[in-house]
């Protein structure tokens, strides 16, 4: 079974803090993704990475950055957390083999910014 | 820009009722389409996917979806829902490695 794990299930931070969300996958997938999930808005792509040290902006990258130093690990960074970044953050991975493939999701991190 | 839209935000059904959830996409050309499900407290997981070939796709737990190119639609169906189908359902589509998700439909099945 593919496993995508996220470092925290729940996180509470203060406005202005730097926040790191970590994601690790164990299936040697080339692609990794960060989404935020908000009620009524579905999943919105923040950033994705198709290889080590490579990254692409998604639909809502403002206020976020990412890091992928190793194939299995993809980090999302909130440089200066704000209350409008309170959300559920989902990490996913997929393989490139054979074209566009299903994504495997982690359990999510519910971040509250006070 | 590519987009995926789901028109039903919240659906309530009694057990044994038939289900159809709408999904429309705006891509031209080749498109890959998915339905994902998120059961309460669980990870998002794949229900079914369409890449090419037979437009009627069967997935897990008795779900199926039909790709109708002329209508840009990929609706999800199940002939008889169960209480355990209570979940949020997401349609998604894309090309290459970037996928766009719809806003989701919450399905509540009443016993």
PDB file of N, CA, C and O in Angstrom, chain A residues 4 9 31 33 35 37 40-43 45 48 50 57-59 90 94-96 98-103 105-107, chain B residues 9 32-34 36 38 41-46 49 51 88 90 93-104 106:
ATOM      1  N   UNK A   4       1.249   7.847   2.370  1.00  0.00           N
ATOM      2  CA  UNK A   4       1.630   9.250   2.399  1.00  0.00           C
ATOM      3  C   UNK A   4       1.360   9.729   3.817  1.00  0.00           C
ATOM      4  O   UNK A   4       0.222   9.647   4.288  1.00  0.00           O
ATOM      5  N   UNK A   9      -1.330  16.060  12.537  1.00  0.00           N
ATOM      6  CA  UNK A   9      -2.753  16.063  12.185  1.00  0.00           C
ATOM      7  C   UNK A   9      -3.393  17.408  12.524  1.00  0.00           C
ATOM      8  O   UNK A   9      -4.261  17.881  11.800  1.00  0.00           O
ATOM      9  N   UNK A  31       6.020  12.570  -8.454  1.00  0.00           N
ATOM     10  CA  UNK A  31       5.248  13.794  -8.260  1.00  0.00           C
ATOM     11  C   UNK A  31       4.714  13.914  -6.849  1.00  0.00           C
ATOM     12  O   UNK A  31       4.238  12.934  -6.273  1.00  0.00           O
ATOM     13  N   UNK A  33       2.395  16.832  -4.289  1.00  0.00           N
ATOM     14  CA  UNK A  33       1.479  17.968  -4.381  1.00  0.00           C
ATOM     15  C   UNK A  33       1.107  18.461  -2.991  1.00  0.00           C
ATOM     16  O   UNK A  33       1.009  17.680  -2.046  1.00  0.00           O
ATOM     17  N   UNK A  35      -2.147  20.680  -1.405  1.00  0.00           N
ATOM     18  CA  UNK A  35      -3.450  21.315  -1.605  1.00  0.00           C
ATOM     19  C   UNK A  35      -3.918  21.901  -0.284  1.00  0.00           C
ATOM     20  O   UNK A  35      -3.541  21.443   0.776  1.00  0.00           O
ATOM     21  N   UNK A  37      -7.750  22.460   1.509  1.00  0.00           N
ATOM     22  CA  UNK A  37      -9.153  22.082   1.363  1.00  0.00           C
ATOM     23  C   UNK A  37      -9.988  22.958   2.266  1.00  0.00           C
ATOM     24  O   UNK A  37      -9.796  22.973   3.485  1.00  0.00           O
ATOM     25  N   UNK A  40     -16.740  24.201   0.660  1.00  0.00           N
ATOM     26  CA  UNK A  40     -17.346  24.890  -0.468  1.00  0.00           C
ATOM     27  C   UNK A  40     -16.388  25.267  -1.578  1.00  0.00           C
ATOM     28  O   UNK A  40     -16.809  25.714  -2.646  1.00  0.00           O
ATOM     29  N   UNK A  41     -15.092  25.095  -1.335  1.00  0.00           N
ATOM     30  CA  UNK A  41     -14.097  25.463  -2.348  1.00  0.00           C
ATOM     31  C   UNK A  41     -13.352  24.235  -2.887  1.00  0.00           C
ATOM     32  O   UNK A  41     -12.546  24.350  -3.813  1.00  0.00           O
ATOM     33  N   UNK A  42     -13.575  23.084  -2.296  1.00  0.00           N
ATOM     34  CA  UNK A  42     -12.902  21.885  -2.758  1.00  0.00           C
ATOM     35  C   UNK A  42     -11.417  21.902  -2.440  1.00  0.00           C
ATOM     36  O   UNK A  42     -10.978  22.512  -1.457  1.00  0.00           O
ATOM     37  N   UNK A  43     -10.645  21.256  -3.293  1.00  0.00           N
ATOM     38  CA  UNK A  43      -9.197  21.218  -3.146  1.00  0.00           C
ATOM     39  C   UNK A  43      -8.589  22.210  -4.120  1.00  0.00           C
ATOM     40  O   UNK A  43      -8.919  22.203  -5.304  1.00  0.00           O
ATOM     41  N   UNK A  45      -4.881  23.631  -5.552  1.00  0.00           N
ATOM     42  CA  UNK A  45      -3.471  23.290  -5.620  1.00  0.00           C
ATOM     43  C   UNK A  45      -2.598  24.490  -5.264  1.00  0.00           C
ATOM     44  O   UNK A  45      -2.718  25.555  -5.858  1.00  0.00           O
ATOM     45  N   UNK A  48       3.223  22.036  -6.704  1.00  0.00           N
ATOM     46  CA  UNK A  48       3.554  20.651  -6.937  1.00  0.00           C
ATOM     47  C   UNK A  48       4.998  20.528  -7.407  1.00  0.00           C
ATOM     48  O   UNK A  48       5.625  21.517  -7.806  1.00  0.00           O
ATOM     49  N   UNK A  50       7.594  17.754  -9.598  1.00  0.00           N
ATOM     50  CA  UNK A  50       7.664  16.559 -10.425  1.00  0.00           C
ATOM     51  C   UNK A  50       9.050  15.906 -10.377  1.00  0.00           C
ATOM     52  O   UNK A  50       9.309  14.932 -11.078  1.00  0.00           O
ATOM     53  N   UNK A  57       4.316  26.324  -9.473  1.00  0.00           N
ATOM     54  CA  UNK A  57       3.210  26.973  -8.763  1.00  0.00           C
ATOM     55  C   UNK A  57       1.898  26.351  -9.198  1.00  0.00           C
ATOM     56  O   UNK A  57       1.704  26.021 -10.363  1.00  0.00           O
ATOM     57  N   UNK A  58       1.024  26.230  -8.225  1.00  0.00           N
ATOM     58  CA  UNK A  58      -0.327  25.804  -8.518  1.00  0.00           C
ATOM     59  C   UNK A  58      -1.235  27.003  -8.693  1.00  0.00           C
ATOM     60  O   UNK A  58      -0.801  28.045  -9.177  1.00  0.00           O
ATOM     61  N   UNK A  59      -2.459  26.871  -8.249  1.00  0.00           N
ATOM     62  CA  UNK A  59      -3.442  27.941  -8.455  1.00  0.00           C
ATOM     63  C   UNK A  59      -3.396  29.026  -7.379  1.00  0.00           C
ATOM     64  O   UNK A  59      -3.801  30.153  -7.621  1.00  0.00           O
ATOM     65  N   UNK A  90      -3.579  19.198   2.534  1.00  0.00           N
ATOM     66  CA  UNK A  90      -3.448  17.824   2.077  1.00  0.00           C
ATOM     67  C   UNK A  90      -2.227  17.680   1.184  1.00  0.00           C
ATOM     68  O   UNK A  90      -2.003  18.496   0.290  1.00  0.00           O
ATOM     69  N   UNK A  94       2.022  10.990  -6.738  1.00  0.00           N
ATOM     70  CA  UNK A  94       1.625  10.148  -7.864  1.00  0.00           C
ATOM     71  C   UNK A  94       2.860   9.798  -8.670  1.00  0.00           C
ATOM     72  O   UNK A  94       3.893  10.470  -8.586  1.00  0.00           O
ATOM     73  N   UNK A  95       2.712   8.752  -9.466  1.00  0.00           N
ATOM     74  CA  UNK A  95       3.800   8.377 -10.345  1.00  0.00           C
ATOM     75  C   UNK A  95       3.573   8.939 -11.731  1.00  0.00           C
ATOM     76  O   UNK A  95       2.432   9.205 -12.113  1.00  0.00           O
ATOM     77  N   UNK A  96       4.635   9.134 -12.465  1.00  0.00           N
ATOM     78  CA  UNK A  96       4.530   9.634 -13.824  1.00  0.00           C
ATOM     79  C   UNK A  96       4.360   8.493 -14.809  1.00  0.00           C
ATOM     80  O   UNK A  96       3.867   8.685 -15.902  1.00  0.00           O
ATOM     81  N   UNK A  98       3.306   5.916 -17.247  1.00  0.00           N
ATOM     82  CA  UNK A  98       2.043   5.665 -17.930  1.00  0.00           C
ATOM     83  C   UNK A  98       1.172   6.884 -18.113  1.00  0.00           C
ATOM     84  O   UNK A  98       0.052   6.778 -18.581  1.00  0.00           O
ATOM     85  N   UNK A  99       1.648   8.053 -17.732  1.00  0.00           N
ATOM     86  CA  UNK A  99       0.850   9.260 -17.943  1.00  0.00           C
ATOM     87  C   UNK A  99       0.270   9.809 -16.666  1.00  0.00           C
ATOM     88  O   UNK A  99       0.838   9.651 -15.594  1.00  0.00           O
ATOM     89  N   UNK A 100      -0.888  10.458 -16.776  1.00  0.00           N
ATOM     90  CA  UNK A 100      -1.520  11.080 -15.608  1.00  0.00           C
ATOM     91  C   UNK A 100      -2.160   9.989 -14.763  1.00  0.00           C
ATOM     92  O   UNK A 100      -3.024   9.259 -15.226  1.00  0.00           O
ATOM     93  N   UNK A 101      -1.736   9.869 -13.543  1.00  0.00           N
ATOM     94  CA  UNK A 101      -2.187   8.793 -12.689  1.00  0.00           C
ATOM     95  C   UNK A 101      -2.899   9.308 -11.459  1.00  0.00           C
ATOM     96  O   UNK A 101      -2.842  10.484 -11.129  1.00  0.00           O
ATOM     97  N   UNK A 102      -3.537   8.409 -10.773  1.00  0.00           N
ATOM     98  CA  UNK A 102      -4.248   8.793  -9.565  1.00  0.00           C
ATOM     99  C   UNK A 102      -3.265   9.314  -8.537  1.00  0.00           C
ATOM    100  O   UNK A 102      -2.094   8.931  -8.505  1.00  0.00           O
ATOM    101  N   UNK A 103      -3.768  10.193  -7.703  1.00  0.00           N
ATOM    102  CA  UNK A 103      -2.970  10.725  -6.618  1.00  0.00           C
ATOM    103  C   UNK A 103      -3.339   9.993  -5.335  1.00  0.00           C
ATOM    104  O   UNK A 103      -4.495   9.651  -5.102  1.00  0.00           O
ATOM    105  N   UNK A 105      -3.342  10.307  -1.268  1.00  0.00           N
ATOM    106  CA  UNK A 105      -3.395  11.418  -0.326  1.00  0.00           C
ATOM    107  C   UNK A 105      -2.981  11.016   1.077  1.00  0.00           C
ATOM    108  O   UNK A 105      -3.217   9.883   1.519  1.00  0.00           O
ATOM    109  N   UNK A 106      -2.409  11.976   1.773  1.00  0.00           N
ATOM    110  CA  UNK A 106      -2.149  11.833   3.189  1.00  0.00           C
ATOM    111  C   UNK A 106      -3.401  12.155   3.996  1.00  0.00           C
ATOM    112  O   UNK A 106      -4.428  12.534   3.442  1.00  0.00           O
ATOM    113  N   UNK A 107      -3.323  12.032   5.324  1.00  0.00           N
ATOM    114  CA  UNK A 107      -4.491  12.249   6.184  1.00  0.00           C
ATOM    115  C   UNK A 107      -4.845  13.718   6.385  1.00  0.00           C
ATOM    116  O   UNK A 107      -5.934  14.029   6.861  1.00  0.00           O
TER     117      UNK A 107
ATOM    118  N   UNK B   9     -24.108  20.597  -4.396  1.00  0.00           N
ATOM    119  CA  UNK B   9     -23.205  20.808  -3.269  1.00  0.00           C
ATOM    120  C   UNK B   9     -23.532  19.876  -2.111  1.00  0.00           C
ATOM    121  O   UNK B   9     -22.648  19.444  -1.384  1.00  0.00           O
ATOM    122  N   UNK B  32      -8.074  13.488 -18.812  1.00  0.00           N
ATOM    123  CA  UNK B  32      -8.189  12.379 -17.876  1.00  0.00           C
ATOM    124  C   UNK B  32      -9.087  12.815 -16.735  1.00  0.00           C
ATOM    125  O   UNK B  32      -8.931  13.916 -16.198  1.00  0.00           O
ATOM    126  N   UNK B  33     -10.026  11.978 -16.370  1.00  0.00           N
ATOM    127  CA  UNK B  33     -11.034  12.343 -15.372  1.00  0.00           C
ATOM    128  C   UNK B  33     -11.084  11.334 -14.235  1.00  0.00           C
ATOM    129  O   UNK B  33     -10.859  10.141 -14.447  1.00  0.00           O
ATOM    130  N   UNK B  34     -11.380  11.839 -13.054  1.00  0.00           N
ATOM    131  CA  UNK B  34     -11.371  11.024 -11.849  1.00  0.00           C
ATOM    132  C   UNK B  34     -12.578  11.379 -10.971  1.00  0.00           C
ATOM    133  O   UNK B  34     -13.079  12.504 -11.005  1.00  0.00           O
ATOM    134  N   UNK B  36     -13.026  11.040  -6.785  1.00  0.00           N
ATOM    135  CA  UNK B  36     -12.451  10.687  -5.496  1.00  0.00           C
ATOM    136  C   UNK B  36     -13.546  10.772  -4.441  1.00  0.00           C
ATOM    137  O   UNK B  36     -14.493  11.545  -4.575  1.00  0.00           O
ATOM    138  N   UNK B  38     -14.166  11.014  -0.056  1.00  0.00           N
ATOM    139  CA  UNK B  38     -13.596  11.238   1.273  1.00  0.00           C
ATOM    140  C   UNK B  38     -14.654  10.856   2.298  1.00  0.00           C
ATOM    141  O   UNK B  38     -15.613  11.610   2.518  1.00  0.00           O
ATOM    142  N   UNK B  41     -13.604  11.433   8.306  1.00  0.00           N
ATOM    143  CA  UNK B  41     -12.406  11.119   9.067  1.00  0.00           C
ATOM    144  C   UNK B  41     -11.350  10.319   8.323  1.00  0.00           C
ATOM    145  O   UNK B  41     -10.365   9.886   8.925  1.00  0.00           O
ATOM    146  N   UNK B  42     -11.559  10.125   7.016  1.00  0.00           N
ATOM    147  CA  UNK B  42     -10.593   9.304   6.260  1.00  0.00           C
ATOM    148  C   UNK B  42      -9.906  10.100   5.154  1.00  0.00           C
ATOM    149  O   UNK B  42     -10.296  11.213   4.821  1.00  0.00           O
ATOM    150  N   UNK B  43      -8.859   9.471   4.575  1.00  0.00           N
ATOM    151  CA  UNK B  43      -8.146  10.086   3.464  1.00  0.00           C
ATOM    152  C   UNK B  43      -9.029  10.151   2.226  1.00  0.00           C
ATOM    153  O   UNK B  43      -9.934   9.333   2.045  1.00  0.00           O
ATOM    154  N   UNK B  44      -8.728  11.071   1.354  1.00  0.00           N
ATOM    155  CA  UNK B  44      -9.290  11.036   0.013  1.00  0.00           C
ATOM    156  C   UNK B  44      -8.787   9.782  -0.683  1.00  0.00           C
ATOM    157  O   UNK B  44      -7.602   9.439  -0.604  1.00  0.00           O
ATOM    158  N   UNK B  45      -9.688   9.108  -1.385  1.00  0.00           N
ATOM    159  CA  UNK B  45      -9.258   7.915  -2.108  1.00  0.00           C
ATOM    160  C   UNK B  45      -9.957   7.869  -3.462  1.00  0.00           C
ATOM    161  O   UNK B  45     -11.042   8.417  -3.636  1.00  0.00           O
ATOM    162  N   UNK B  46      -9.343   7.149  -4.402  1.00  0.00           N
ATOM    163  CA  UNK B  46      -9.867   7.097  -5.756  1.00  0.00           C
ATOM    164  C   UNK B  46     -11.067   6.160  -5.826  1.00  0.00           C
ATOM    165  O   UNK B  46     -11.027   5.039  -5.324  1.00  0.00           O
ATOM    166  N   UNK B  49     -11.568   6.107 -12.518  1.00  0.00           N
ATOM    167  CA  UNK B  49     -10.871   7.032 -13.404  1.00  0.00           C
ATOM    168  C   UNK B  49     -11.163   6.682 -14.858  1.00  0.00           C
ATOM    169  O   UNK B  49     -11.461   5.527 -15.192  1.00  0.00           O
ATOM    170  N   UNK B  51      -9.431   7.323 -18.685  1.00  0.00           N
ATOM    171  CA  UNK B  51      -8.334   7.853 -19.502  1.00  0.00           C
ATOM    172  C   UNK B  51      -8.709   7.808 -20.978  1.00  0.00           C
ATOM    173  O   UNK B  51      -8.498   8.754 -21.715  1.00  0.00           O
ATOM    174  N   UNK B  88     -18.008  12.800   1.122  1.00  0.00           N
ATOM    175  CA  UNK B  88     -17.892  13.908   0.174  1.00  0.00           C
ATOM    176  C   UNK B  88     -17.208  13.371  -1.086  1.00  0.00           C
ATOM    177  O   UNK B  88     -16.212  12.657  -1.005  1.00  0.00           O
ATOM    178  N   UNK B  90     -15.566  14.109  -4.909  1.00  0.00           N
ATOM    179  CA  UNK B  90     -14.885  15.132  -5.705  1.00  0.00           C
ATOM    180  C   UNK B  90     -14.629  14.610  -7.104  1.00  0.00           C
ATOM    181  O   UNK B  90     -14.049  13.534  -7.286  1.00  0.00           O
ATOM    182  N   UNK B  93     -10.083  16.545 -12.913  1.00  0.00           N
ATOM    183  CA  UNK B  93      -9.651  16.310 -14.280  1.00  0.00           C
ATOM    184  C   UNK B  93      -8.345  17.005 -14.570  1.00  0.00           C
ATOM    185  O   UNK B  93      -7.983  17.963 -13.882  1.00  0.00           O
ATOM    186  N   UNK B  94      -7.660  16.534 -15.574  1.00  0.00           N
ATOM    187  CA  UNK B  94      -6.414  17.193 -15.921  1.00  0.00           C
ATOM    188  C   UNK B  94      -5.690  16.523 -17.054  1.00  0.00           C
ATOM    189  O   UNK B  94      -6.165  15.544 -17.634  1.00  0.00           O
ATOM    190  N   UNK B  95      -4.543  17.129 -17.370  1.00  0.00           N
ATOM    191  CA  UNK B  95      -3.600  16.563 -18.333  1.00  0.00           C
ATOM    192  C   UNK B  95      -2.231  16.628 -17.700  1.00  0.00           C
ATOM    193  O   UNK B  95      -2.001  17.405 -16.780  1.00  0.00           O
ATOM    194  N   UNK B  96      -1.305  15.823 -18.211  1.00  0.00           N
ATOM    195  CA  UNK B  96       0.043  15.755 -17.642  1.00  0.00           C
ATOM    196  C   UNK B  96      -0.087  15.450 -16.154  1.00  0.00           C
ATOM    197  O   UNK B  96      -0.796  14.540 -15.798  1.00  0.00           O
ATOM    198  N   UNK B  97       0.561  16.198 -15.298  1.00  0.00           N
ATOM    199  CA  UNK B  97       0.521  15.821 -13.885  1.00  0.00           C
ATOM    200  C   UNK B  97      -0.311  16.774 -13.042  1.00  0.00           C
ATOM    201  O   UNK B  97      -0.438  16.591 -11.841  1.00  0.00           O
ATOM    202  N   UNK B  98      -0.894  17.777 -13.634  1.00  0.00           N
ATOM    203  CA  UNK B  98      -1.657  18.734 -12.838  1.00  0.00           C
ATOM    204  C   UNK B  98      -3.139  18.433 -12.957  1.00  0.00           C
ATOM    205  O   UNK B  98      -3.678  18.318 -14.059  1.00  0.00           O
ATOM    206  N   UNK B  99      -3.784  18.298 -11.824  1.00  0.00           N
ATOM    207  CA  UNK B  99      -5.198  17.945 -11.779  1.00  0.00           C
ATOM    208  C   UNK B  99      -5.964  19.073 -11.110  1.00  0.00           C
ATOM    209  O   UNK B  99      -5.506  19.647 -10.123  1.00  0.00           O
ATOM    210  N   UNK B 100      -7.138  19.372 -11.643  1.00  0.00           N
ATOM    211  CA  UNK B 100      -8.022  20.364 -11.036  1.00  0.00           C
ATOM    212  C   UNK B 100      -9.207  19.641 -10.419  1.00  0.00           C
ATOM    213  O   UNK B 100      -9.813  18.778 -11.069  1.00  0.00           O
ATOM    214  N   UNK B 101      -9.518  20.001  -9.176  1.00  0.00           N
ATOM    215  CA  UNK B 101     -10.624  19.373  -8.467  1.00  0.00           C
ATOM    216  C   UNK B 101     -11.855  20.265  -8.495  1.00  0.00           C
ATOM    217  O   UNK B 101     -11.758  21.491  -8.471  1.00  0.00           O
ATOM    218  N   UNK B 102     -13.018  19.621  -8.497  1.00  0.00           N
ATOM    219  CA  UNK B 102     -14.260  20.353  -8.315  1.00  0.00           C
ATOM    220  C   UNK B 102     -14.441  20.719  -6.849  1.00  0.00           C
ATOM    221  O   UNK B 102     -13.635  20.352  -5.994  1.00  0.00           O
ATOM    222  N   UNK B 103     -15.516  21.425  -6.562  1.00  0.00           N
ATOM    223  CA  UNK B 103     -15.746  21.917  -5.200  1.00  0.00           C
ATOM    224  C   UNK B 103     -16.329  20.865  -4.265  1.00  0.00           C
ATOM    225  O   UNK B 103     -16.459  21.107  -3.074  1.00  0.00           O
ATOM    226  N   UNK B 104     -16.686  19.716  -4.815  1.00  0.00           N
ATOM    227  CA  UNK B 104     -17.149  18.628  -3.969  1.00  0.00           C
ATOM    228  C   UNK B 104     -18.659  18.591  -3.791  1.00  0.00           C
ATOM    229  O   UNK B 104     -19.334  19.619  -3.863  1.00  0.00           O
ATOM    230  N   UNK B 106     -21.359  16.870  -1.011  1.00  0.00           N
ATOM    231  CA  UNK B 106     -21.564  16.104   0.225  1.00  0.00           C
ATOM    232  C   UNK B 106     -22.813  15.268   0.055  1.00  0.00           C
ATOM    233  O   UNK B 106     -23.895  15.808  -0.208  1.00  0.00           O
TER     234      UNK B 106
END
